[in-house]
Tab-separated table of C-alpha atoms in Angstrom:
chain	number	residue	atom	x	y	z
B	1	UNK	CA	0.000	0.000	0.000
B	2	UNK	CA	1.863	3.302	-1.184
B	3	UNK	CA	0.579	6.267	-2.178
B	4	UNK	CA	2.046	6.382	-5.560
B	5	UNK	CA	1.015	2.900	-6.457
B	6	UNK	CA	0.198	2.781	-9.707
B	7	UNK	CA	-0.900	-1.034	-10.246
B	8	UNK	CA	2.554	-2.119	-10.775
B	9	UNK	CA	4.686	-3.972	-8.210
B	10	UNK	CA	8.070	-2.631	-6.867
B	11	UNK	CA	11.431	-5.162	-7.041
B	12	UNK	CA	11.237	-6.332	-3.074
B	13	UNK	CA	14.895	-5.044	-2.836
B	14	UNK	CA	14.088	-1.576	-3.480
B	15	UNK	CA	11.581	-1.234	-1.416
B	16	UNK	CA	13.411	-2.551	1.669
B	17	UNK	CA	16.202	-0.187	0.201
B	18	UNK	CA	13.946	2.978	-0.023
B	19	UNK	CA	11.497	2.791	2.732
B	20	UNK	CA	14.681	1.326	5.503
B	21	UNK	CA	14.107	1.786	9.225
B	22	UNK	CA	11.140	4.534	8.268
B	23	UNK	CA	8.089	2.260	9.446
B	24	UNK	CA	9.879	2.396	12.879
B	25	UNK	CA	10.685	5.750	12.890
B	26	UNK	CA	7.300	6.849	11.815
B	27	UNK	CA	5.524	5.258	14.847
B	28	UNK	CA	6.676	8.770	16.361
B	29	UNK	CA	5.154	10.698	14.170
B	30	UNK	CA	1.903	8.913	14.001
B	31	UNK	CA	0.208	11.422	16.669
B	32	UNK	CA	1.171	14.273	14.253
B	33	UNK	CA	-0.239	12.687	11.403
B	34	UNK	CA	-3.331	12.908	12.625
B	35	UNK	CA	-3.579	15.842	13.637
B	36	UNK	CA	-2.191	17.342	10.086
B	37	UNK	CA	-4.968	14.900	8.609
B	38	UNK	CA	-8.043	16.487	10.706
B	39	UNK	CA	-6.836	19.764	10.075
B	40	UNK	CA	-6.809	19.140	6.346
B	41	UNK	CA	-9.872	17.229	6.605
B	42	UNK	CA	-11.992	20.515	8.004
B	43	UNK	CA	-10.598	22.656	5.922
B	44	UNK	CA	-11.878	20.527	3.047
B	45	UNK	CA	-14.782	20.842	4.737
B	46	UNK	CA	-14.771	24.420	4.742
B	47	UNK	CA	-14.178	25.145	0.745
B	48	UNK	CA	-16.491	22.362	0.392
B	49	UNK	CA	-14.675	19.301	-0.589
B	50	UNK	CA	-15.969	17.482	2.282
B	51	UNK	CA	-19.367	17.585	3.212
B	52	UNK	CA	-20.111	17.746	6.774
B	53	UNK	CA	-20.989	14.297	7.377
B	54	UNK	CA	-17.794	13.219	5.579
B	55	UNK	CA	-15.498	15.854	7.534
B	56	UNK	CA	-17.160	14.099	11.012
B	57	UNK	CA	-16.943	10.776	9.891
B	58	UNK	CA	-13.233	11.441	8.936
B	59	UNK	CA	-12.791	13.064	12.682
B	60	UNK	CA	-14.413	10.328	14.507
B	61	UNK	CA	-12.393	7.495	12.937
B	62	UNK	CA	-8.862	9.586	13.064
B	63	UNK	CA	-10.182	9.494	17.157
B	64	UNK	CA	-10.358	6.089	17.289
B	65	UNK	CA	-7.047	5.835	14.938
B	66	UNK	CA	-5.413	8.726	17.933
B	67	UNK	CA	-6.710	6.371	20.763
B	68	UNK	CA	-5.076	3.650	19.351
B	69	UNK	CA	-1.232	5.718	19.055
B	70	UNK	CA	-2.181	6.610	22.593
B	71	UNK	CA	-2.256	3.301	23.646
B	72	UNK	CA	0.713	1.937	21.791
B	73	UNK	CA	-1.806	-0.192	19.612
B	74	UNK	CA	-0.755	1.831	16.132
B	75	UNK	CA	1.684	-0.727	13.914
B	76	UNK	CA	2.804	0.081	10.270
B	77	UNK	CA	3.286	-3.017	9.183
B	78	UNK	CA	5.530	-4.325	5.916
B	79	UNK	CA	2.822	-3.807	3.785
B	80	UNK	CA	2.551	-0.003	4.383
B	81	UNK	CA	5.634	2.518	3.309
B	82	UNK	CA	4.828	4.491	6.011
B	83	UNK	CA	2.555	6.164	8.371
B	84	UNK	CA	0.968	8.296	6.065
B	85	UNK	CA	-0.178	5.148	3.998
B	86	UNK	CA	-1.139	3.302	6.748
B	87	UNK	CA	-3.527	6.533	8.464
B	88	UNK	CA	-5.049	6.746	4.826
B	89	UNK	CA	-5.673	3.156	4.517
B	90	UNK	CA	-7.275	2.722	8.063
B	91	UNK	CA	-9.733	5.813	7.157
B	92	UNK	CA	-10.310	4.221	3.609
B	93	UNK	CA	-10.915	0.639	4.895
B	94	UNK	CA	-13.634	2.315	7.251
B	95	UNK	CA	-14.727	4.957	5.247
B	96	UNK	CA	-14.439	3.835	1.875
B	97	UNK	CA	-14.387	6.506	-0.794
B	98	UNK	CA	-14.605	9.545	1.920
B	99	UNK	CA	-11.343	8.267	3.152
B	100	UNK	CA	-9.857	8.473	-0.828
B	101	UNK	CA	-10.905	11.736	-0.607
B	102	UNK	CA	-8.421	13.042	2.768
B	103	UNK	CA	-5.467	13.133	0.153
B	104	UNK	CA	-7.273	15.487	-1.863
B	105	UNK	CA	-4.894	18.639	-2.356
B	106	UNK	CA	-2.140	17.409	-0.645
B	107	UNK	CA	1.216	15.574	-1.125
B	108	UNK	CA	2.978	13.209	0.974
B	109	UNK	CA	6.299	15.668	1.111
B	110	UNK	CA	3.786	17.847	2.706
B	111	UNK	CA	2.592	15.677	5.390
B	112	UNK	CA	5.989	14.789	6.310
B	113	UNK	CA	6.643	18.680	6.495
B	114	UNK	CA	3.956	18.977	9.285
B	115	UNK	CA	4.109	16.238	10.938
B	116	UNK	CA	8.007	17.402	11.508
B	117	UNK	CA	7.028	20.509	12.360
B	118	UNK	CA	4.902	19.635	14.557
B	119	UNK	CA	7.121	16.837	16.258
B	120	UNK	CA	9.466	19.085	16.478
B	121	UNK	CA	7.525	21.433	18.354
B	122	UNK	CA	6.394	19.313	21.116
B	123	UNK	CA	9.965	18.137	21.707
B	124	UNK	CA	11.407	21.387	22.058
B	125	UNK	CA	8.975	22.444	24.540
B	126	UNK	CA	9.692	19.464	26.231
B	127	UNK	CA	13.527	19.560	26.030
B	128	UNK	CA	12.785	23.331	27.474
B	129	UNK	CA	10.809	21.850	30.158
B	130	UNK	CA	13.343	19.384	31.402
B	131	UNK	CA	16.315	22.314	31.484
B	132	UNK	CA	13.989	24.423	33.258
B	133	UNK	CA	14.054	21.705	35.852
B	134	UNK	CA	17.244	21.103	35.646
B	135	UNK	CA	18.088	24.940	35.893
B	136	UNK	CA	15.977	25.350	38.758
B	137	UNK	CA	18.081	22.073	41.109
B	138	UNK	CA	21.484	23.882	39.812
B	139	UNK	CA	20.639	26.722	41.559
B	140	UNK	CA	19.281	25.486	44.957
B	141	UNK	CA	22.375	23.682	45.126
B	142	UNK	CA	24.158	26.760	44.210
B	143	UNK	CA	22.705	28.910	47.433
B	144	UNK	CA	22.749	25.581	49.451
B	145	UNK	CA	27.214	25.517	48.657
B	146	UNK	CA	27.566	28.622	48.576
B	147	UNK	CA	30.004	29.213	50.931
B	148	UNK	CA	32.010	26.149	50.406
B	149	UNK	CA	35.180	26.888	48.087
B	150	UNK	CA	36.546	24.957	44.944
B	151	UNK	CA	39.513	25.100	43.678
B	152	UNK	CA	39.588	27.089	40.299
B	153	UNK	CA	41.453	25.820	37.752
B	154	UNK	CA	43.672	27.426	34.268
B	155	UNK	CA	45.550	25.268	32.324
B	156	UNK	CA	44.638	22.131	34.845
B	157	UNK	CA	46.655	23.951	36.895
B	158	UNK	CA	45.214	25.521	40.491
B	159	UNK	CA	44.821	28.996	39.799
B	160	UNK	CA	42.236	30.999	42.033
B	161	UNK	CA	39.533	30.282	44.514
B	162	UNK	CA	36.059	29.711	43.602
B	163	UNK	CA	33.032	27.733	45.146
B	164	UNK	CA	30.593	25.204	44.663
B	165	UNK	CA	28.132	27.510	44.737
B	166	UNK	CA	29.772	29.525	41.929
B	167	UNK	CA	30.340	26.432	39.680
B	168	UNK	CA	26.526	25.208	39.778
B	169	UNK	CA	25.350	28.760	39.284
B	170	UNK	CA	27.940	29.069	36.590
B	171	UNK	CA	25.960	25.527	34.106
B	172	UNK	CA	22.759	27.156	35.312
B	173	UNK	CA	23.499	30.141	33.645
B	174	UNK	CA	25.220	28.892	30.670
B	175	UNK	CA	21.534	26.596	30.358
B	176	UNK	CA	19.982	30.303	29.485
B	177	UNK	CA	21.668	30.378	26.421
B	178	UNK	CA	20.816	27.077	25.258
B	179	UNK	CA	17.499	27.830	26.132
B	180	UNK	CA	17.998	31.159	23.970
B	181	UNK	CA	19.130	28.519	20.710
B	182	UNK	CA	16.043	26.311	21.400
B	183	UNK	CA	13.640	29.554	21.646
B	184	UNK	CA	15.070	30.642	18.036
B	185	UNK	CA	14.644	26.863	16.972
B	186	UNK	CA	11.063	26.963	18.174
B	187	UNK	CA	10.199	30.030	15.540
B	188	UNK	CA	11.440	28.412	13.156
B	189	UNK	CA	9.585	25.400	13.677
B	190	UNK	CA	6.269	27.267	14.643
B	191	UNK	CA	5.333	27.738	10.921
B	192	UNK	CA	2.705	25.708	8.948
B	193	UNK	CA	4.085	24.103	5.701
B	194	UNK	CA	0.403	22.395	5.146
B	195	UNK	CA	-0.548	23.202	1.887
B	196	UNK	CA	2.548	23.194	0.039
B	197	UNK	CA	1.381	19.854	-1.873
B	198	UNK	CA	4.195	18.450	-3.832
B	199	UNK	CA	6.407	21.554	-3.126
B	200	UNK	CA	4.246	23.813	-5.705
B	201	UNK	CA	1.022	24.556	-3.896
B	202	UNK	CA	-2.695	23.110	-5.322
B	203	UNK	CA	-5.015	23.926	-7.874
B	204	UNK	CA	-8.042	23.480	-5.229
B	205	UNK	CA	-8.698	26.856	-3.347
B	206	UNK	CA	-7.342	25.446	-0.379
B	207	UNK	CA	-7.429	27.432	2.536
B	208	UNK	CA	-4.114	27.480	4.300
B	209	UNK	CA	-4.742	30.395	7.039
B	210	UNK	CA	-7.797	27.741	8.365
B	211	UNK	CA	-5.076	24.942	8.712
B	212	UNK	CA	-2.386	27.007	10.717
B	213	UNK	CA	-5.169	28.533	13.015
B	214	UNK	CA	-6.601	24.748	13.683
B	215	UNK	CA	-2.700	22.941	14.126
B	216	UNK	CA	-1.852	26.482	16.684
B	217	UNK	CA	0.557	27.697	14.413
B	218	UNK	CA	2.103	30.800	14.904
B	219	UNK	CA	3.138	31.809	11.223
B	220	UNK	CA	2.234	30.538	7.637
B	221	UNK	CA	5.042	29.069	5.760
B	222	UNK	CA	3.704	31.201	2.827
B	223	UNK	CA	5.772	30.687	-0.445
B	224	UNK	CA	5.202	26.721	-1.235
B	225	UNK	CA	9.110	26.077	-2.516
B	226	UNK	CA	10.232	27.520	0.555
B	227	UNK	CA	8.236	25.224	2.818
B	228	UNK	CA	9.507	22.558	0.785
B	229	UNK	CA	13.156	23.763	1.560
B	230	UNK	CA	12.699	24.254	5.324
B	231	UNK	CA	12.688	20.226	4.926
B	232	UNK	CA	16.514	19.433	6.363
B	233	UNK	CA	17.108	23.425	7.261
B	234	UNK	CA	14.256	23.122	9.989
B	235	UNK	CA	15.974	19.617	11.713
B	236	UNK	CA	19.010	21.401	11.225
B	237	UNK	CA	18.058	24.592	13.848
B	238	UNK	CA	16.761	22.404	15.859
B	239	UNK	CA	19.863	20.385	15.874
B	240	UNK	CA	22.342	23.273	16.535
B	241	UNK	CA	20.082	23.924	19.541
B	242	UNK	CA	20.595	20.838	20.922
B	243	UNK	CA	24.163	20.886	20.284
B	244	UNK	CA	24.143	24.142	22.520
B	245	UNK	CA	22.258	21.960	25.263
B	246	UNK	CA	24.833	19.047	24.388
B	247	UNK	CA	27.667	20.579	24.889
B	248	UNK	CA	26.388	22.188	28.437
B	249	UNK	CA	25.940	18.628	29.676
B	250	UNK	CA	28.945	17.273	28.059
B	251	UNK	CA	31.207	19.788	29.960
B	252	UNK	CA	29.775	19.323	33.301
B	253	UNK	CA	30.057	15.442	32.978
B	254	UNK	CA	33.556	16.023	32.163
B	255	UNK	CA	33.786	17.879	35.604
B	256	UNK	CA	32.202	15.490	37.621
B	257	UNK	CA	33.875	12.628	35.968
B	258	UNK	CA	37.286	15.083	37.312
B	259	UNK	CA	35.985	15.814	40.765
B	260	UNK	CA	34.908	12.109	41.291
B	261	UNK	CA	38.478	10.749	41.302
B	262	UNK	CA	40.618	10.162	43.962
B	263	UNK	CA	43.022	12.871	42.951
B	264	UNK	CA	40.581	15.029	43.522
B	265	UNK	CA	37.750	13.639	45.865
B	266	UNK	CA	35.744	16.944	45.352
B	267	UNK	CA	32.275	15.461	45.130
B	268	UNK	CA	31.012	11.644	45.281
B	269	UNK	CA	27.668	10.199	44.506
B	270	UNK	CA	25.753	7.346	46.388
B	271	UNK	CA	27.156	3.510	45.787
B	272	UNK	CA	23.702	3.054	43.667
B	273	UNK	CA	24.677	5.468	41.683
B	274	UNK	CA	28.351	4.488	40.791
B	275	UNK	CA	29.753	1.182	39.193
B	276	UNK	CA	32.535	-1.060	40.042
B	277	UNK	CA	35.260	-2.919	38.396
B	278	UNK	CA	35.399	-6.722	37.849
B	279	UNK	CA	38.561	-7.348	39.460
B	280	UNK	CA	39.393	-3.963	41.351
B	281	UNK	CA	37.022	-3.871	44.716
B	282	UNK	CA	37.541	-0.157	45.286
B	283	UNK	CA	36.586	1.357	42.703
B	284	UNK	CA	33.110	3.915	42.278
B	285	UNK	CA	32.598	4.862	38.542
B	286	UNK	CA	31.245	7.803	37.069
B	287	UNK	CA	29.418	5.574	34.317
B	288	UNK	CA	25.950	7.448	34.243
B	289	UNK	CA	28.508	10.940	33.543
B	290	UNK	CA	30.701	9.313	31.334
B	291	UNK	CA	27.736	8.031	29.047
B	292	UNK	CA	26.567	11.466	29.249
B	293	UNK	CA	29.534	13.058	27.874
B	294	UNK	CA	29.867	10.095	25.367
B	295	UNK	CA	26.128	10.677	24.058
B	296	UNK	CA	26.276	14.549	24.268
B	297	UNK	CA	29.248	14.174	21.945
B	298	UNK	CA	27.384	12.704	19.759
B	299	UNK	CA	24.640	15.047	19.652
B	300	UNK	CA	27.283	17.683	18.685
B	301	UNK	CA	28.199	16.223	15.362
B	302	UNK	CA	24.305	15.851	14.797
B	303	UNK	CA	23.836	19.393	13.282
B	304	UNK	CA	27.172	18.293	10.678
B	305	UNK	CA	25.551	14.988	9.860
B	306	UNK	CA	22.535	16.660	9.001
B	307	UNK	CA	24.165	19.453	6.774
B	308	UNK	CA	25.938	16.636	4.756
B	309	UNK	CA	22.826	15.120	3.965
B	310	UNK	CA	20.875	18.668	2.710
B	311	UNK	CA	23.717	20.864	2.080
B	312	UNK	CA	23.982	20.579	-1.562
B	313	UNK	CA	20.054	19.383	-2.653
B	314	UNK	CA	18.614	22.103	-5.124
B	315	UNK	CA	15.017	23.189	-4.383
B	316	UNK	CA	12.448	20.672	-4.218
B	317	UNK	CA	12.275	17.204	-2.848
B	318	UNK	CA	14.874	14.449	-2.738
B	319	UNK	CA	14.604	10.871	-1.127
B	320	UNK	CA	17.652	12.415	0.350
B	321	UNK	CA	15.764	13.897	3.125
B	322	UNK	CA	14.418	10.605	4.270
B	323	UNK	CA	17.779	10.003	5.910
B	324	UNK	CA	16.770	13.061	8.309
B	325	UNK	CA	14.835	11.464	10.122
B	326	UNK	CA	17.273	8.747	11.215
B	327	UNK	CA	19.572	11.077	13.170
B	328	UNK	CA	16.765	13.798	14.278
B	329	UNK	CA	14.850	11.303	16.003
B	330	UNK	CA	17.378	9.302	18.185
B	331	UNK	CA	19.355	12.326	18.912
B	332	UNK	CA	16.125	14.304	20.742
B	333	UNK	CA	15.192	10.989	23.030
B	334	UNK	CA	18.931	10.772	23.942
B	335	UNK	CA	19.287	14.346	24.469
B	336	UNK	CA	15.916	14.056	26.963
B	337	UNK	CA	17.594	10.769	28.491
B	338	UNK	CA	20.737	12.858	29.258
B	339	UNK	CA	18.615	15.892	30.961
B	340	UNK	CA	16.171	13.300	32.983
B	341	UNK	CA	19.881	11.307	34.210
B	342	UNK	CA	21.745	14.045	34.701
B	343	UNK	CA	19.131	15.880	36.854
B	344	UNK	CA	17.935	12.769	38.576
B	345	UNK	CA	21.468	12.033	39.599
B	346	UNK	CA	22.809	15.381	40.409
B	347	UNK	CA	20.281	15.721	43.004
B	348	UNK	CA	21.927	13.249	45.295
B	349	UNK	CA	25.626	15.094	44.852
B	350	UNK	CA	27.891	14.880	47.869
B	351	UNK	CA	30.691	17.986	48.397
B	352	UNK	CA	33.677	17.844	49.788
B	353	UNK	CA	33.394	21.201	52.263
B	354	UNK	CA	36.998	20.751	53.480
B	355	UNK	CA	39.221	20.756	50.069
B	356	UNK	CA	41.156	24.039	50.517
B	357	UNK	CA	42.148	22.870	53.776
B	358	UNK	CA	44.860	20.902	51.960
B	359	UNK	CA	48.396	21.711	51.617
B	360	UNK	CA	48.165	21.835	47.659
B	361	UNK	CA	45.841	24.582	47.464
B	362	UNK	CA	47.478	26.927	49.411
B	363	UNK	CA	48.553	28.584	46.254
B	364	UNK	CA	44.852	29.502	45.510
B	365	UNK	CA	45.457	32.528	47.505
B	366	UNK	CA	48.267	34.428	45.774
B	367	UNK	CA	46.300	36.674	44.209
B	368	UNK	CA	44.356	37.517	46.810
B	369	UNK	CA	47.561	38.366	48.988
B	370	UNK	CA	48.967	40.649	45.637
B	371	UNK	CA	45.791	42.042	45.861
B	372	UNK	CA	45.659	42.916	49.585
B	373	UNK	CA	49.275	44.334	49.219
B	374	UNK	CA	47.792	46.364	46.210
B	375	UNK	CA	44.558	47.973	48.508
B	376	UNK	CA	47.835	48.661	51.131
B	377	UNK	CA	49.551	51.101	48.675
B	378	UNK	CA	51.845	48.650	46.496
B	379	UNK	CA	52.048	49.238	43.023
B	380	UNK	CA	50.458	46.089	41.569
B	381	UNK	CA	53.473	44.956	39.433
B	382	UNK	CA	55.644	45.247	43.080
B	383	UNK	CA	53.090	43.093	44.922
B	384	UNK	CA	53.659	40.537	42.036
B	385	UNK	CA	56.717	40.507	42.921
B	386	UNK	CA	56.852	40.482	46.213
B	387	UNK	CA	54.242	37.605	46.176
B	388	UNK	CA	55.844	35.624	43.969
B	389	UNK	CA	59.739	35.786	45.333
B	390	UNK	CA	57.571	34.065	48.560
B	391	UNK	CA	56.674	30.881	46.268
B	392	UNK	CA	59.941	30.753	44.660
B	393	UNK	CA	61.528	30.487	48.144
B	394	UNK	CA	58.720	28.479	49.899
B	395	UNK	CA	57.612	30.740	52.057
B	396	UNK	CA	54.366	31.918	51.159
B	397	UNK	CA	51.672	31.571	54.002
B	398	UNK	CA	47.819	31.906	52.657
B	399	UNK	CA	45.302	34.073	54.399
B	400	UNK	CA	42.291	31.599	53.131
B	401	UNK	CA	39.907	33.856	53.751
B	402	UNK	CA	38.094	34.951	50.631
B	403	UNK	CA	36.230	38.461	50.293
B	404	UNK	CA	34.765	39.065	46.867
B	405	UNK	CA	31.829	41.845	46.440
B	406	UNK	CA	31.208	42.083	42.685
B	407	UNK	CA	28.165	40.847	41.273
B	408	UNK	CA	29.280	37.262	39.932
B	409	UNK	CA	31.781	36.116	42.368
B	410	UNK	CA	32.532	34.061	44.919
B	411	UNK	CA	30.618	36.476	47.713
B	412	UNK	CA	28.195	37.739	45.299
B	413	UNK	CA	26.749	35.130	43.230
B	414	UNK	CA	23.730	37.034	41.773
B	415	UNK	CA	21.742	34.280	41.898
B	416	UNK	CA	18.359	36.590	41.909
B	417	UNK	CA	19.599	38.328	38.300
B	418	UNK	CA	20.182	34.937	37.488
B	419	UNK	CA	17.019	33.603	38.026
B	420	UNK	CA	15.557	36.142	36.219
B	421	UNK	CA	17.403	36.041	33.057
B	422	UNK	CA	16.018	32.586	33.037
B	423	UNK	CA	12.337	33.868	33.702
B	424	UNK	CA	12.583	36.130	31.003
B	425	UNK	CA	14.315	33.328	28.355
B	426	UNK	CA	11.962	30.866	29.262
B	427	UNK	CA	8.681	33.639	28.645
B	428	UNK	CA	9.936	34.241	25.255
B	429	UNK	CA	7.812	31.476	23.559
B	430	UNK	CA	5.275	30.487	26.565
């Protein structure tokens, strides 16, 4: 059952060639398809290419056909190409000729174009969501650590002191400007490509404006070839977004998976939480942060993958963009898995509140003793100096007592302009 059947048969190596993993990938969009399909259906209604007994018996069987998604009851089995087929034959096999008649002025490259869209659109709100949340435990364990010091690091070597509650504070406000990339994502996204056809629009006086205000569109996708070319350029915003989330993630694993070692010993996580080796009884590894960074890595090279596939298509449609679909999907549900772990672990974090105590940090605190000589009347580059002939000859005592007033240090972590900033990014698109 295909769309473009024609009466003839297809070689059975093509078709498992063409239509690949896209029955399985479809299952996610089957949701979407039906909602594209009852928006098209009433607005066939509307110019009168539905009666109203049609358009409701089209509505009440794409219920039973939503019910069914909801309930994980939906296949698309071998015998469909995919879930557009398989929606149109289940409203056909009911319906009979009123279900020929839901393709009418429309083209599958344009239900894929919603259905995307719209996809797309419920999994960035989600994704924002999930950082919110995430955002929101960063910061309560900022104000809760506060006033427990870190070493701060340049060139892996100890440089300067700086706190827990400083480095928490520090991803949660780095998460605003992801949330910033997935905002611009979602106006991209928010536009209705419905209508479009084959890429050239419809000789039926469809009504496009009725289909956007039905699907809660913000915007009309208005020229036809240009809603066929957001096909590739819209996963591919969406993509870099993530990669902005991705790479937040991927850092603080990194972090964590530094912290947690014995060299350091600056945080540790609960024994559920942690792995062990096979033959070395001591250890506790940071698997759940390493897979993090491993799978945020990959979401990275997602936006790349995606511009080698599209990058060089003229205008139109190309089979090409089929391919899409297998990176776009995977990488959103492992982006989501990363959030949900990284969250759900983090919230059982253990600090060290004693790590400046040691020895090996004392020289944390040189530049707050050139500074101190500095407020005394020393000329800055004397203090160096002075300071630093104390190293050389090993006699350098640290005052460890930190006093920082500017908004964004140590003693003034801003975490109320902060948490605005956030407010604001995340009203944007509410």
């Amino acid at each position: 059952m295909k769309l473009w059947d024609k009466g003839f048969s297809t070689d059975k190596k093509i078709d498992i060639f063409t239509v690949g993993n896209d029955r399985e990938l479809d299952l996610v969009l089957a949701k979407y398809d039906v909602i594209g399909s009852l928006a098209h259906a009433k607005m066939l209604h509307k110019i009168g290419l539905l009666s109203k007994e049609e358009m409701n018996q089209v509505e009440k069987e794409l219920g039973v056909i939503s019910t069914s998604i909801d309930k994980g009851e939906f296949l698309i089995e071998d015998s469909f190409e995919d879930v557009h087929s398989k929606v149109e034959f289940l409203l056909t096999e009911k319906l009979g000729d009123t279900g020929k008649k839901i393709h009418t002025a429309r083209s599958r490259n344009d239900q894929v174009l919603v259905d995307v869209h719209l996809y797309l659109r419920d999994e960035l709100k989600e994704m924002r969501t999930m950082i919110i949340d995430f955002f929101d435990l960063l910061m309560k364990l900022s104000d809760k650590h506060k006033d427990n010091l870190l070493p701060g690091y340049t060139h892996l070597q100890v440089a300067m002191p700086s706190s827990f509650g400083m480095w928490f504070s520090a991803y949660a406000e780095s998460l605003i400007d992801d949330i910033y990339m997935l905002n611009a994502a979602y106006r991209v996204v928010d536009q209705n490509p419905l209508g479009s056809a084959a890429g050239y629009g419809s000789s039926f006086p469809i009504d496009r404006d009725h289909t956007t205000q039905e699907m809660e569109f913000s915007h009309l996708k208005v020229n036809s070839v240009a809603a066929q070319m957001s096909r590739g350029k819209t996963e591919k915003t969406v993509a870099f977004a993530m990669s902005s989330v991705a790479a937040t993630l991927s850092k603080f694993a990194m972090d964590i998976c530094l912290y947690m070692s014995q060299n350091f010993g600056f945080v540790s996580f609960p024994d559920e939480l942690t792995t062990g080796s096979s033959i070395m009884p001591h250890k506790k590894n940071p698997d759940v942060f390493e897979l993090i960074r491993g799978k945020c890595n990959k979401i990275q090279a997602l936006p790349f993958e995606l511009t080698m596939i599209s990058n060089n298509l003229p205008s139109g449609y190309h089979r090409d963009l089929q391919l899409l679909k297998e990176g776009m999907i995977p990488g959103i549900q492992a982006l989501k898995s990363c959030l949900e772990m990284f969250t759900f672990s983090l919230s059982t974090i253990e600090v060290n509140k004693n790590i400046v105590d040691q020895k090996i940090y004392d020289y944390l605190f040189t530049v707050e003793e050139v500074n101190k000589l500095v407020q005394e009347g020393v000329p800055f580059r004397d203090a160096y100096k002075i300071v630093g002939g104390k190293v050389v000859k090993g006699g350098f005592i640290p005052d460890k007592k930190v006093v920082h007033t500017h908004i964004g240090s140590v003693g003034n972590l801003g975490l109320d302009r902060i948490k605005a900033k956030m407010k604001k990014a995340n009203a944007h698109n509410s």
